PDB file of C-alpha atoms in Angstrom:
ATOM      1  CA  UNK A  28      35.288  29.356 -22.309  1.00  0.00           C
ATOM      2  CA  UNK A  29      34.020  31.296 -25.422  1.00  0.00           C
ATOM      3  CA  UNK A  30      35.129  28.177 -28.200  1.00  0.00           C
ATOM      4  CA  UNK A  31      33.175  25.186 -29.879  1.00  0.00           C
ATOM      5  CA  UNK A  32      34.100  22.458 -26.900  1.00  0.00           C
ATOM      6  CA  UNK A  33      33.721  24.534 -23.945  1.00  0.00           C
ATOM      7  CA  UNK A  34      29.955  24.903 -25.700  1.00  0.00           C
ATOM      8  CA  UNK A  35      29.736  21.536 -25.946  1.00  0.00           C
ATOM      9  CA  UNK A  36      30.408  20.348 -22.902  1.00  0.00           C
ATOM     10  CA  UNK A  37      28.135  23.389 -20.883  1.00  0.00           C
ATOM     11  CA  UNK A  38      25.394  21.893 -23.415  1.00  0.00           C
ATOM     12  CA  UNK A  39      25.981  18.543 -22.266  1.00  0.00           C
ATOM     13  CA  UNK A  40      25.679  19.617 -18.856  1.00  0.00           C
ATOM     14  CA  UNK A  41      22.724  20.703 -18.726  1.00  0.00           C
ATOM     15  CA  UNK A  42      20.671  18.025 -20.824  1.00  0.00           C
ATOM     16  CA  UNK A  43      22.436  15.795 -17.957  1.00  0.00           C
ATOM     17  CA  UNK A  44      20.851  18.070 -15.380  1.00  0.00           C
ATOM     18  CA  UNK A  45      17.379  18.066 -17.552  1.00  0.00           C
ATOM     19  CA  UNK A  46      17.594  14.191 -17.907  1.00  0.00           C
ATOM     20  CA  UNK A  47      18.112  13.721 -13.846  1.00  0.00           C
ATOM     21  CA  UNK A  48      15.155  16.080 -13.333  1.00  0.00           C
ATOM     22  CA  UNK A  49      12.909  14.702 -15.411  1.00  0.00           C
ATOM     23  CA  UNK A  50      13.941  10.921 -13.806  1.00  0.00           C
ATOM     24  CA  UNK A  51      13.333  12.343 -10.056  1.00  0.00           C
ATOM     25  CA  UNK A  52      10.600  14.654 -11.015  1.00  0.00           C
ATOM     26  CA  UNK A  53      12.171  18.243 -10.198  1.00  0.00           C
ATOM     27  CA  UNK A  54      13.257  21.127 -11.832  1.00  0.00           C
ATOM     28  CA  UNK A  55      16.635  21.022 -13.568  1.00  0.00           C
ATOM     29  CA  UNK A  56      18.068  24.177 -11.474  1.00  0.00           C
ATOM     30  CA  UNK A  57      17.358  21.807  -8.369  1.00  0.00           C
ATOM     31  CA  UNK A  58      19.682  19.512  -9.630  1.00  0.00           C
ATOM     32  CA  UNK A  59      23.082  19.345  -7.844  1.00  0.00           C
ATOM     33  CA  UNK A  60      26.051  17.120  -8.373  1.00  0.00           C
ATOM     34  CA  UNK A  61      28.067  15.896  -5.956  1.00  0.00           C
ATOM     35  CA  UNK A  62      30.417  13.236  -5.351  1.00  0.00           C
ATOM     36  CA  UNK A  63      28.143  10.158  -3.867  1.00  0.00           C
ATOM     37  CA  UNK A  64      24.654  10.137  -1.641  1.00  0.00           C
ATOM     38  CA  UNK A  65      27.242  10.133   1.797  1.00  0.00           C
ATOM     39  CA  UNK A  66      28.546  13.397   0.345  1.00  0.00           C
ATOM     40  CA  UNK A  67      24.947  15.025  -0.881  1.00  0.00           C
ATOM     41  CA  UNK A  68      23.553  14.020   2.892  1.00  0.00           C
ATOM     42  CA  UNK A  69      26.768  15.893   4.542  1.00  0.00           C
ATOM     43  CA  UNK A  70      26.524  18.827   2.413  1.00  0.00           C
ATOM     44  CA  UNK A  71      22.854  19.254   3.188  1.00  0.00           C
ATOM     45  CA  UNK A  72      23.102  18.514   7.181  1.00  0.00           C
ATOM     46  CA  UNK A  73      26.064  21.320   7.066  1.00  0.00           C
ATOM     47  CA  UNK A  74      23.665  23.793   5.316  1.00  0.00           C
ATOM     48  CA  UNK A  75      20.894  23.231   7.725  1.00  0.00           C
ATOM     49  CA  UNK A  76      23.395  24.140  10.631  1.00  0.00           C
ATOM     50  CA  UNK A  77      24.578  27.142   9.169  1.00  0.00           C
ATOM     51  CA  UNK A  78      21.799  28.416   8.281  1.00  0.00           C
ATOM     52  CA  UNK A  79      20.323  28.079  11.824  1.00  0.00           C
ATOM     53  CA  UNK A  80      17.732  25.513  11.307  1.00  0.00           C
ATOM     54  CA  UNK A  81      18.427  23.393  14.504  1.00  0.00           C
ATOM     55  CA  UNK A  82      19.187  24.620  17.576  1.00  0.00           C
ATOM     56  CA  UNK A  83      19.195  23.332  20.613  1.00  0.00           C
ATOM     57  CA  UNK A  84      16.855  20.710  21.916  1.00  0.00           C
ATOM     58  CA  UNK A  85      15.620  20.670  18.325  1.00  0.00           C
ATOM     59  CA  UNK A  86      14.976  16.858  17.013  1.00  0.00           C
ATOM     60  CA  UNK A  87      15.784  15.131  14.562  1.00  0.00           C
ATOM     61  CA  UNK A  88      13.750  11.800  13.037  1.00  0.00           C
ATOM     62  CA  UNK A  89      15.675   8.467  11.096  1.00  0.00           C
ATOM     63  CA  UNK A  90      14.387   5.285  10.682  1.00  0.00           C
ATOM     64  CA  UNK A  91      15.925   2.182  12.544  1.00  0.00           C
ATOM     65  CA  UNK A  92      16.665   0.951   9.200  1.00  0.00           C
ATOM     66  CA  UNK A  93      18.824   4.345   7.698  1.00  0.00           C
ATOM     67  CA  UNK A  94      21.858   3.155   5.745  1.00  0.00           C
ATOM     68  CA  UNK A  95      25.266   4.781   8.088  1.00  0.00           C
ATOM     69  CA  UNK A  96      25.502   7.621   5.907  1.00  0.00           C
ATOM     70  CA  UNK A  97      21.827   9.005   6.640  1.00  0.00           C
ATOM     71  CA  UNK A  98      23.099   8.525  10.329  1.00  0.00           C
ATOM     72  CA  UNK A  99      26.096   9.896  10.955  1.00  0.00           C
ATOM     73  CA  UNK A 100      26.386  13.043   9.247  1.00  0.00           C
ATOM     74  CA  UNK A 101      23.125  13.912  11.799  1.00  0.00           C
ATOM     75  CA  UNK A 102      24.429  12.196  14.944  1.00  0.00           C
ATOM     76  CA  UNK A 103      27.599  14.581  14.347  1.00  0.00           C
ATOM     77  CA  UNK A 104      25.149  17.815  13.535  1.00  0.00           C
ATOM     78  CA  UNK A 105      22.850  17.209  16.825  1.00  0.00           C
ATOM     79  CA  UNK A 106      26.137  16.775  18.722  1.00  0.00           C
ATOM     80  CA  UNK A 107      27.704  20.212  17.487  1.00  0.00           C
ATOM     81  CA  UNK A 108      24.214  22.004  18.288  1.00  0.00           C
ATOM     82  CA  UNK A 109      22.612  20.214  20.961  1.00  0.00           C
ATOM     83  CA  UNK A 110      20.013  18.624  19.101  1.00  0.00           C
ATOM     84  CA  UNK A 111      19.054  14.872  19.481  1.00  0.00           C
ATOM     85  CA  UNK A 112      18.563  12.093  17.261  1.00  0.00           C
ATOM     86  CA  UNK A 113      15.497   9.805  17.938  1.00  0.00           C
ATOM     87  CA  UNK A 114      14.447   6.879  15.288  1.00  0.00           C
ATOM     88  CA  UNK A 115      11.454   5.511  14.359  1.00  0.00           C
ATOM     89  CA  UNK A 116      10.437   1.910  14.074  1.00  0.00           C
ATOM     90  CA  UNK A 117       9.319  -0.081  11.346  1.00  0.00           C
ATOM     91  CA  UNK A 118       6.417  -1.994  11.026  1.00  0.00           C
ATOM     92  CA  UNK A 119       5.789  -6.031  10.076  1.00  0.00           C
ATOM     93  CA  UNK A 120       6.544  -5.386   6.742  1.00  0.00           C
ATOM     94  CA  UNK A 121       9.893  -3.370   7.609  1.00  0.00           C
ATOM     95  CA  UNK A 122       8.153  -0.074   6.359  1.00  0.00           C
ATOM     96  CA  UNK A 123       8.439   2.432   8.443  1.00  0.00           C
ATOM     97  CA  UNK A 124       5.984   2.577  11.281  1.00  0.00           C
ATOM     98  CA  UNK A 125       3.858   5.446  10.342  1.00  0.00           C
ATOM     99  CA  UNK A 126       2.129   5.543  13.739  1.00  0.00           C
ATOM    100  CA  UNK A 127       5.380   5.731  15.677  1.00  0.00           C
ATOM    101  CA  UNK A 128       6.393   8.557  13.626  1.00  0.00           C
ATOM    102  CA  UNK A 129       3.047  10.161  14.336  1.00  0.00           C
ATOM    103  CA  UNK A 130       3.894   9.351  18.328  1.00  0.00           C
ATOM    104  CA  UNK A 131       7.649  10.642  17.893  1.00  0.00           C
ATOM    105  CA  UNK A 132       6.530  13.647  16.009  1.00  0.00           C
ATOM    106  CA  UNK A 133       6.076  17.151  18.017  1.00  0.00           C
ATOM    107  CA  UNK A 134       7.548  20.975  17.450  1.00  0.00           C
ATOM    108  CA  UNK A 135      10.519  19.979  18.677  1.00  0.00           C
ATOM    109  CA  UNK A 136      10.953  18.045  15.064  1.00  0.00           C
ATOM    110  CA  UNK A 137      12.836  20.333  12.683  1.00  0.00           C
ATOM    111  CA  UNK A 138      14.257  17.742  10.250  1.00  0.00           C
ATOM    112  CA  UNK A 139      12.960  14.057   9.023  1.00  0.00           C
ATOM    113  CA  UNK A 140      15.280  11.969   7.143  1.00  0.00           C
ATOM    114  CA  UNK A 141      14.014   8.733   5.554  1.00  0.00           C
ATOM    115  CA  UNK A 142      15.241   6.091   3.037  1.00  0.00           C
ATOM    116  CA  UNK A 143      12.882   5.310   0.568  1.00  0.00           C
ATOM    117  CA  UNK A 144      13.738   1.456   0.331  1.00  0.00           C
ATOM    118  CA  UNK A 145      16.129  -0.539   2.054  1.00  0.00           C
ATOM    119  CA  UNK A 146      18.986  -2.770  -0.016  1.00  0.00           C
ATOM    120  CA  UNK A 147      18.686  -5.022   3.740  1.00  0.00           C
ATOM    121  CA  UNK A 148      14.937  -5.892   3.715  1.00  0.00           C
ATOM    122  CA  UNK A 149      13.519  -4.697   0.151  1.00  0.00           C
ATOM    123  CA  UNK A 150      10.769  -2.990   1.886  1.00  0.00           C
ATOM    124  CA  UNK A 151       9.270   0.313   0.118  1.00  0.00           C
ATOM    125  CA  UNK A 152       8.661   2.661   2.415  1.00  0.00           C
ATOM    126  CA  UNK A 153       5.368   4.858   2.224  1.00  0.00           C
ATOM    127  CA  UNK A 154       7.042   7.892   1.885  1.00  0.00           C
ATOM    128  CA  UNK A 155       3.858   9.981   0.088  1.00  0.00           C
ATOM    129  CA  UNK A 156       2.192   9.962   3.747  1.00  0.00           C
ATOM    130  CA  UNK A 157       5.168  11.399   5.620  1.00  0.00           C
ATOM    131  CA  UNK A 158       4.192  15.130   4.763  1.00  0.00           C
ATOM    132  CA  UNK A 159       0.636  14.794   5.934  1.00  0.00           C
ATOM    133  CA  UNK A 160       2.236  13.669   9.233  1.00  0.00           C
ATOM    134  CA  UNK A 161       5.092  16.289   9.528  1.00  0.00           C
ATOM    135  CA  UNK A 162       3.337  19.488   8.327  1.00  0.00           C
ATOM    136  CA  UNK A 163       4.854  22.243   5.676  1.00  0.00           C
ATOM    137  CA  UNK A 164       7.505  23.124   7.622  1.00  0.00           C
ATOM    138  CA  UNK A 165       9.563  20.424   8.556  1.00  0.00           C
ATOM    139  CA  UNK A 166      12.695  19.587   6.359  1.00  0.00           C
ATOM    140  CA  UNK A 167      11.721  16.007   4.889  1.00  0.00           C
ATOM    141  CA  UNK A 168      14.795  14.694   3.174  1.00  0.00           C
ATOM    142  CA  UNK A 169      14.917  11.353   1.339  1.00  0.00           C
ATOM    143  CA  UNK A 170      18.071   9.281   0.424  1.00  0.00           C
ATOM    144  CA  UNK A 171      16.364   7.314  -2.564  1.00  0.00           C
ATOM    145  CA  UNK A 172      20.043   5.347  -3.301  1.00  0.00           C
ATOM    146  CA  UNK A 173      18.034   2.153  -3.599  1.00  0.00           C
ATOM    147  CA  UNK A 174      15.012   3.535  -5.287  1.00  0.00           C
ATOM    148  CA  UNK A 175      16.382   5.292  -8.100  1.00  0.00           C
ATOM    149  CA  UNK A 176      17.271   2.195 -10.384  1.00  0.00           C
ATOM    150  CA  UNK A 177      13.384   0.908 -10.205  1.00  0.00           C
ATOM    151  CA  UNK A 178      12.256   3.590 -11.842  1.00  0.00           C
ATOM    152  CA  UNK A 179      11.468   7.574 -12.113  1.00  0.00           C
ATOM    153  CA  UNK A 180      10.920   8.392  -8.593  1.00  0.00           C
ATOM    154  CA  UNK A 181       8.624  12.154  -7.610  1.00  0.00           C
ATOM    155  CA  UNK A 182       9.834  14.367  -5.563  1.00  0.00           C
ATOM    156  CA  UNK A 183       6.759  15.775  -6.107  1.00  0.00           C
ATOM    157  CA  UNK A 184       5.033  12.812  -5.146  1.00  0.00           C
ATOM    158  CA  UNK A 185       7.036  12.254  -1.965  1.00  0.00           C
ATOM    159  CA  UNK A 186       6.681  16.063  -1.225  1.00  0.00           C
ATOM    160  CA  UNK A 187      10.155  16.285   0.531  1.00  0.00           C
ATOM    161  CA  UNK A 188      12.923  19.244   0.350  1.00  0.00           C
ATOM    162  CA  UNK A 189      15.966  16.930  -0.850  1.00  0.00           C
ATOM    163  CA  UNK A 190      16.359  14.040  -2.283  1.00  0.00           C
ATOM    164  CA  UNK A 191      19.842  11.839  -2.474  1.00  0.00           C
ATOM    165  CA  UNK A 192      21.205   9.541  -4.731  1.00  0.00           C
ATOM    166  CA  UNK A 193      24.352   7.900  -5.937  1.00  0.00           C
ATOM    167  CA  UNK A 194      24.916   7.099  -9.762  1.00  0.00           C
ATOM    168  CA  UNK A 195      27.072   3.762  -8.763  1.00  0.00           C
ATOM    169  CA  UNK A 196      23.406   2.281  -7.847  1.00  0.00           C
ATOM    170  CA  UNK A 197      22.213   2.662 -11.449  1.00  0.00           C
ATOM    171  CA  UNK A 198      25.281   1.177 -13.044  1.00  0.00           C
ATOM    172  CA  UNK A 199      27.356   4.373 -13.341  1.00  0.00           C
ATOM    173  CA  UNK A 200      30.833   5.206 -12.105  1.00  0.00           C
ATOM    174  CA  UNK A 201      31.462   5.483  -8.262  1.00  0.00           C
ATOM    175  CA  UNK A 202      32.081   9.041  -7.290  1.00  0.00           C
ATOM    176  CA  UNK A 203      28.961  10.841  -9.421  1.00  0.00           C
ATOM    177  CA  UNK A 204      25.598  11.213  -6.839  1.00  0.00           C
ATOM    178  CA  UNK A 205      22.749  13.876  -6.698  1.00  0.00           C
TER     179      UNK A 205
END
């Protein structure tokens, strides 16, 4: 709308978008609302099978410690295209094992999909030596739900693709994630 509070509120939208980037360390155009994590993680896993990126046989790599809604929505996307889901173990610490994801890792792996902490064991998992492991061209998405109150978390840091969130974690309204 062309009037005072239609101005307002686009204005207001995008210092929100500014404020989120700045917090998760991305640029503000990367920033997209959605209704929860669960619903961010869906959207994404959809894109990724429209656009072709698995196929068949292609693999896909969770943790044993992934929260349902970093599960499913891949479960259900491997089961539409004939890709499989295969987890990786955590270590004595609960972090995730980063030599069974170097022994689970081959060119069958198209997509990686990690929590960055875990609301069940408090472990913090090493996420800023995943890319070394997976290479350039692997999708690396993170669902930093638990991570996000702590502190400013890096995407830039973590070097993955996407990075989820819901608001409700930080105190906010249920319904509002990233």
């Amino acid at each position: 709308g062309n009037y005072d509070l239609a101005e307002a509120s686009m204005i207001a939208y995008q210092n929100s978008k500014k404020s989120v980037a700045r917090w998760i360390g991305c640029e503000p155009v990367e920033v997209i609302y959605t209704y929860s994590a669960t619903y961010a993680i869906n959207i994404l896993a959809l894109a990724i099978e429209q656009n072709w990126v698995l196929q068949q046989w292609d693999t896909i790599l969770l943790s044993v410690s992934e929260h349902h809604a970093n599960i499913v929505p891949w479960q259900m996307i491997a089961q539409r295209v004939g890709a499989q889901v295969q987890f990786v173990n955590l270590d004595t610490d609960y972090c995730i094992d980063l030599g069974d994801l170097k022994s689970k890792f081959n060119s069958s792996v198209k997509v990686v999909s990690l929590q960055y902490g875990s609301n069940v064991t408090g472990a913090i998992h090493p996420l800023e030596k995943v890319r070394d492991i997976i290479g350039p061209d692997v999708l690396f998405c993170v669902d930093a739900s638990q991570m996000v109150l702590r502190g400013p978390v890096s995407m830039k840091d973590i070097h993955c693709d996407a990075l989820v969130f819901s608001w409700h974690k930080m105190m906010a309204d249920t319904g509002i994630g990233v």
